[in-house]
PDB file of C-alpha atoms in Angstrom:
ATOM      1  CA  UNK L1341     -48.385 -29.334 -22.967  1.00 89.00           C
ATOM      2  CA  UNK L1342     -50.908 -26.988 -21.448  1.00 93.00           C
ATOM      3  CA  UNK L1343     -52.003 -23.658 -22.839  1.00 93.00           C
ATOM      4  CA  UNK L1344     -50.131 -21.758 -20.117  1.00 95.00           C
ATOM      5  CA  UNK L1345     -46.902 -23.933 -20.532  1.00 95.00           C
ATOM      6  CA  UNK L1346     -47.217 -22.776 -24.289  1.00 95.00           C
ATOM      7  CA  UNK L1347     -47.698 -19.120 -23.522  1.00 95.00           C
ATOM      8  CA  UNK L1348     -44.435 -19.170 -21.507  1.00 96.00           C
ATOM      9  CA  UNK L1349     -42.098 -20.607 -23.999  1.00 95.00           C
ATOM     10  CA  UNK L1350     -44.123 -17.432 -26.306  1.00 96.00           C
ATOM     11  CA  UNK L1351     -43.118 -15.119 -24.068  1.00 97.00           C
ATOM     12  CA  UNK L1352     -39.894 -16.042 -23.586  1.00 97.00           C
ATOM     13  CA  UNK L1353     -38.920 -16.048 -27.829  1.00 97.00           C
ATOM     14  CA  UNK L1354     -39.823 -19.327 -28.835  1.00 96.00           C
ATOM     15  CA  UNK L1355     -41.321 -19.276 -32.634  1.00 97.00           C
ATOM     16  CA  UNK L1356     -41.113 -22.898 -33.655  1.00 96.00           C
ATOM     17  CA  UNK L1357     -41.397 -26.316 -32.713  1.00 95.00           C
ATOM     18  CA  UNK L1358     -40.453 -29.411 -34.471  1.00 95.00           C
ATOM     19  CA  UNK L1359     -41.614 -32.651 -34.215  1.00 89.00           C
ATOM     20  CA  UNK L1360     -41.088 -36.166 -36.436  1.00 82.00           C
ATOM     21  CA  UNK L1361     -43.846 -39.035 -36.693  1.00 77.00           C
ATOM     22  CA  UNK L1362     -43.073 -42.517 -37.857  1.00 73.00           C
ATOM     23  CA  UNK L1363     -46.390 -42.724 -39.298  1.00 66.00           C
ATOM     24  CA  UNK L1364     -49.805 -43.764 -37.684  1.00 66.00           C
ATOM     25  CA  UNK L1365     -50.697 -44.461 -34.265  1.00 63.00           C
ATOM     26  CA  UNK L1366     -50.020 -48.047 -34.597  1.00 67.00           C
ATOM     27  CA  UNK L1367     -46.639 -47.597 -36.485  1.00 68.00           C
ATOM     28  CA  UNK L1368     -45.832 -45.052 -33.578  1.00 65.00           C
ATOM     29  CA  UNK L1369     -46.430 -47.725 -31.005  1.00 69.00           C
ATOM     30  CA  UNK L1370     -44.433 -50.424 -33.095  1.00 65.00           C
ATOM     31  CA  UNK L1371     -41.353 -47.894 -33.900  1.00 67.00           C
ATOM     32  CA  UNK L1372     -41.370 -45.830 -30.237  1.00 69.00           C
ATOM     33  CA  UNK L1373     -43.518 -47.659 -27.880  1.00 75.00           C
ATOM     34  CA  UNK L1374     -46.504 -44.554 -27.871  1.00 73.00           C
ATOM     35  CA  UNK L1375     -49.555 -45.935 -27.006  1.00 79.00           C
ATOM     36  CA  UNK L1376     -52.674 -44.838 -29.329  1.00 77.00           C
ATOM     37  CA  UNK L1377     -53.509 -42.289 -27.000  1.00 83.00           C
ATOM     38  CA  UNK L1378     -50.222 -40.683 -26.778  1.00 83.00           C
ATOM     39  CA  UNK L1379     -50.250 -40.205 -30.445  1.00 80.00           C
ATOM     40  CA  UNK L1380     -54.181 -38.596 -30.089  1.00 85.00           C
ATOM     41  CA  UNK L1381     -51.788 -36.294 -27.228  1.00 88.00           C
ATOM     42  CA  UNK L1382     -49.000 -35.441 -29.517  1.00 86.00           C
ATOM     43  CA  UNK L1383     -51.491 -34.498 -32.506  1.00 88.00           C
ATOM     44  CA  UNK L1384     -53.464 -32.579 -29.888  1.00 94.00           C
ATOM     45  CA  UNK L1385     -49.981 -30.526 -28.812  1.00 94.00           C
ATOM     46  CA  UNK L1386     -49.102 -29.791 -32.509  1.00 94.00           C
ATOM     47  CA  UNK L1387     -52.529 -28.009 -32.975  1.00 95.00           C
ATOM     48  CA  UNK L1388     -52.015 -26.451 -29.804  1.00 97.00           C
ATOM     49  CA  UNK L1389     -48.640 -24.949 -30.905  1.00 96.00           C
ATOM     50  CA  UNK L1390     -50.226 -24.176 -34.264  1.00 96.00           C
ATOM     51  CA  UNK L1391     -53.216 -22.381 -32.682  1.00 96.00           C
ATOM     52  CA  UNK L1392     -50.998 -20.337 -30.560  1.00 95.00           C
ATOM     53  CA  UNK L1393     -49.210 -18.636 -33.353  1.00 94.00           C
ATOM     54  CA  UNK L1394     -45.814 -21.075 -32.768  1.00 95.00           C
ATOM     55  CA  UNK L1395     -44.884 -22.045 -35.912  1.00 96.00           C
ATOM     56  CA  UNK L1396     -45.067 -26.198 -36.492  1.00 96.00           C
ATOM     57  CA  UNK L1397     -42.303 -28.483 -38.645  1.00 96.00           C
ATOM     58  CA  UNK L1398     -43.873 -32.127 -38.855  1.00 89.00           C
ATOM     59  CA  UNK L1399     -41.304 -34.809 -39.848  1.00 86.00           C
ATOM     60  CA  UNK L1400     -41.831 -37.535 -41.134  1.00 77.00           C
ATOM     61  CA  UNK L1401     -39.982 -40.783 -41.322  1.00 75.00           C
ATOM     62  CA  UNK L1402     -41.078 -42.901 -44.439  1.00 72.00           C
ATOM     63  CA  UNK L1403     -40.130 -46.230 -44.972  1.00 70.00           C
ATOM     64  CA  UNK L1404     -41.395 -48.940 -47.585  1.00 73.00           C
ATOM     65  CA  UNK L1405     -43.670 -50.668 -44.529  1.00 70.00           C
ATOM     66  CA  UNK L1406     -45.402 -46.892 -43.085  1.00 66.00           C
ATOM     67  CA  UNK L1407     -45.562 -45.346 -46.629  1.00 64.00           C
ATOM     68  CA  UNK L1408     -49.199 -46.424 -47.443  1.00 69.00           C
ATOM     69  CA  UNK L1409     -50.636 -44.450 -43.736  1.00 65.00           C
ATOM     70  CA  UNK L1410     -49.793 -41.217 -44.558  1.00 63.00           C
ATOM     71  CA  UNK L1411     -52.396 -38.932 -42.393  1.00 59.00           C
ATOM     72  CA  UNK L1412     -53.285 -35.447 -43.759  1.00 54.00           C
TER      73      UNK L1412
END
């Protein structure tokens, strides 16, 4: 996402965005194939979307084996 991209969807009525995480980086990578730096990119867009007044739901999938990695 890009400031501007976010600024359009604004404009045109969007309020909220929703995303789910399956944990860390690493669990991320072993449950959906993101590389580390895709999660840094998806945390970056959520705080973009935050910052920009869009209002942010974070899912998250817990399971016995990503319950201990819980990131505030």
């Amino acid at each position: 996402l890009t400031p501007a991209l976010v600024d359009e969807l604004l404009a045109h009525g969007l309020k909220q965005v929703q995303i789910t995480l399956f944990g860390t980086a690493a669990e991320q990578e072993f449950y959906n194939r993101n590389t580390a730096d895709e999660y840094e990119r998806i945390k970056a867009n959520v705080r973009l979307c935050a910052d920009r007044g869009l209002r942010v739901q974070i899912n998250n999938v817990l399971a016995r084996d990503t319950m201990h990695s819980m990131e505030a």
